[in-house]
C-alpha positions as MATLAB code, in Angstrom:
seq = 'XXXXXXXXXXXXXXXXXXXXXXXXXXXXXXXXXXXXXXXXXXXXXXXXXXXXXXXXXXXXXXXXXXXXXXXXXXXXXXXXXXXXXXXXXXXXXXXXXXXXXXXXXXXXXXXXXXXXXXXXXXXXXXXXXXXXXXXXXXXXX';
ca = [
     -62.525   -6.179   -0.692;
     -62.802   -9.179    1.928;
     -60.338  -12.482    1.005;
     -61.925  -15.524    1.732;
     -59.944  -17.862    4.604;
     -58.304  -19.511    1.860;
     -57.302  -16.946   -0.200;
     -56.154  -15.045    3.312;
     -54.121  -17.869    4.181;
     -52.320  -18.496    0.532;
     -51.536  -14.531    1.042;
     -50.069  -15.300    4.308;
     -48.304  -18.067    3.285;
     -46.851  -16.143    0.303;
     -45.513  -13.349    2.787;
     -43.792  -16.055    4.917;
     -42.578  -17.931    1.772;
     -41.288  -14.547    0.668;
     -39.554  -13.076    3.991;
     -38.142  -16.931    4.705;
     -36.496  -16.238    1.418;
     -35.085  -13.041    1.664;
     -34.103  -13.718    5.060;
     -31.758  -17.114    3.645;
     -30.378  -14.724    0.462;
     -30.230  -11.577    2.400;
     -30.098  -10.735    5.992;
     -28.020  -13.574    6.681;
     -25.395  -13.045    4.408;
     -25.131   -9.300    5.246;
     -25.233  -10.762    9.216;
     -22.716  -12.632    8.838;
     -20.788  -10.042    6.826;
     -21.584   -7.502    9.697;
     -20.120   -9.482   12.372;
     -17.034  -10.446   10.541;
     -16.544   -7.033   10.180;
     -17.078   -6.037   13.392;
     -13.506   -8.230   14.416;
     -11.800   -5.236   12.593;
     -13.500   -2.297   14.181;
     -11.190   -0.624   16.448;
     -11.535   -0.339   20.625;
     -13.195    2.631   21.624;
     -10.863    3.901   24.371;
     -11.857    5.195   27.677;
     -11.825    8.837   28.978;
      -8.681    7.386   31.117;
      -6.970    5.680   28.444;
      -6.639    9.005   26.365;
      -5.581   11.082   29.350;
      -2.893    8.306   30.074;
      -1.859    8.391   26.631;
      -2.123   12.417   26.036;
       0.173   12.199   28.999;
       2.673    9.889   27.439;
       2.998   11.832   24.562;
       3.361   15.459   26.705;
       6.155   13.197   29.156;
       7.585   12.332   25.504;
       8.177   16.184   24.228;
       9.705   17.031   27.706;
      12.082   13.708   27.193;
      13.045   15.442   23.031;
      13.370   18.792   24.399;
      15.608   18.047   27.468;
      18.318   15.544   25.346;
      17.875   18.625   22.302;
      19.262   20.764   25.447;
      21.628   18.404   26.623;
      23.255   18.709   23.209;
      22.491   22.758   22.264;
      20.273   21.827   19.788;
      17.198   23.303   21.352;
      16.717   25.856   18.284;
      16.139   22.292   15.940;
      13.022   21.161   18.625;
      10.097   22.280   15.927;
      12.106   20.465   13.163;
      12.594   17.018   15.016;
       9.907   14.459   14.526;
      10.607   11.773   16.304;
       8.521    8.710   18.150;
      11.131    7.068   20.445;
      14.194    7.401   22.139;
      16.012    5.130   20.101;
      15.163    7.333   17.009;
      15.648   10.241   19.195;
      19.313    9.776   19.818;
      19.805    8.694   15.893;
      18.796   12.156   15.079;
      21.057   13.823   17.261;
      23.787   12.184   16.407;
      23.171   12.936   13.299;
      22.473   16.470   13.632;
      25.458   16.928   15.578;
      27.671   15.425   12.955;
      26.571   18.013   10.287;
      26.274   20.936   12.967;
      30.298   20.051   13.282;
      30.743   19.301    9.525;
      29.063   23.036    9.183;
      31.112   24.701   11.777;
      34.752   23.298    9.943;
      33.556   24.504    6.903;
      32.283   27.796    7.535;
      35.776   28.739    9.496;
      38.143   31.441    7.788;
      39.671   30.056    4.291;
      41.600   32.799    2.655;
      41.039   32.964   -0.607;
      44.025   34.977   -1.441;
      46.813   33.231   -0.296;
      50.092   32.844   -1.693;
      53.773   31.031   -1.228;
      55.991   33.187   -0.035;
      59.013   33.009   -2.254;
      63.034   33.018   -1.243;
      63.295   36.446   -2.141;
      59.906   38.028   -0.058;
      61.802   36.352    2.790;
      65.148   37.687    2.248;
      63.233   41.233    1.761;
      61.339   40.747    4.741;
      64.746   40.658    6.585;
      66.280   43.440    4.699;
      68.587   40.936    3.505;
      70.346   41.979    0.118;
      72.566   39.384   -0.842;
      69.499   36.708   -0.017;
      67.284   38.808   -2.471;
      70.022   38.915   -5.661;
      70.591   35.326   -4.772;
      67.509   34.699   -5.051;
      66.630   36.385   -8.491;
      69.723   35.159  -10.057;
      68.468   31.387   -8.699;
      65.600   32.468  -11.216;
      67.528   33.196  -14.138;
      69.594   30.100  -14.249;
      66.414   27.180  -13.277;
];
């Protein structure tokens, strides 16, 4: 079917009417949206700038484990997590503090431990009058 000049050209017109439109309601607005967006995306980092950092981080873990050794707390590397020197020495203060706290408490307590009395000393020196004076100190308080 062939359109008549007219009729092509009230098509035509239509179209443009019809894209001018949806380019004003649409595509701009999601433009616009696009490139505000775009202000958030993050740098993409260079080849160099991920080796310098990778390096940073591997300098970093040789700083943790040589101040863990300084202190003898080597053994505690894997449990540290830490992301600067400041926070570094925090922690081992703070390990160190409950290593000693630890170390008092798990020394010899005995358990069984009594007073010796007047009369296990005077026994202890084979010393009879000492022991009788010391039972009949019993009777009488």
């Amino acid at each position: 079917m062939e359109f008549t000049p007219e009729q092509q050209a009230h098509i035509d017109q239509m179209l443009a009417d019809t894209k001018t439109t949806w380019e004003t309601e649409v595509l701009t607005p999601l433009t616009t949206e696009r490139d505000e967006l775009l202000a958030f995306k993050p740098v993409t980092k260079s080849d160099a700038e991920k080796a310098l950092e990778q390096r940073e981080a591997d300098l970093f873990k040789k700083e943790v484990g040589i101040e863990l050794k300084a202190n003898k707390l080597d053994d505690f590397a894997e449990f540290l997590n830490v992301s600067n020197a400041d926070e570094l020495k925090v922690k081992v203060t703070q390990l160190t503090k409950i290593l000693e706290a630890r170390k008092l408490n798990n020394g010899y307590v005995p358990d069984n431990h009594k007073q010796t009395t007047a009369y296990d000393q005077a026994a202890a020196k084979n010393d009879v009058n000492g022991m009788i004076g010391a039972k009949l100190a019993k009777l009488f308080n």
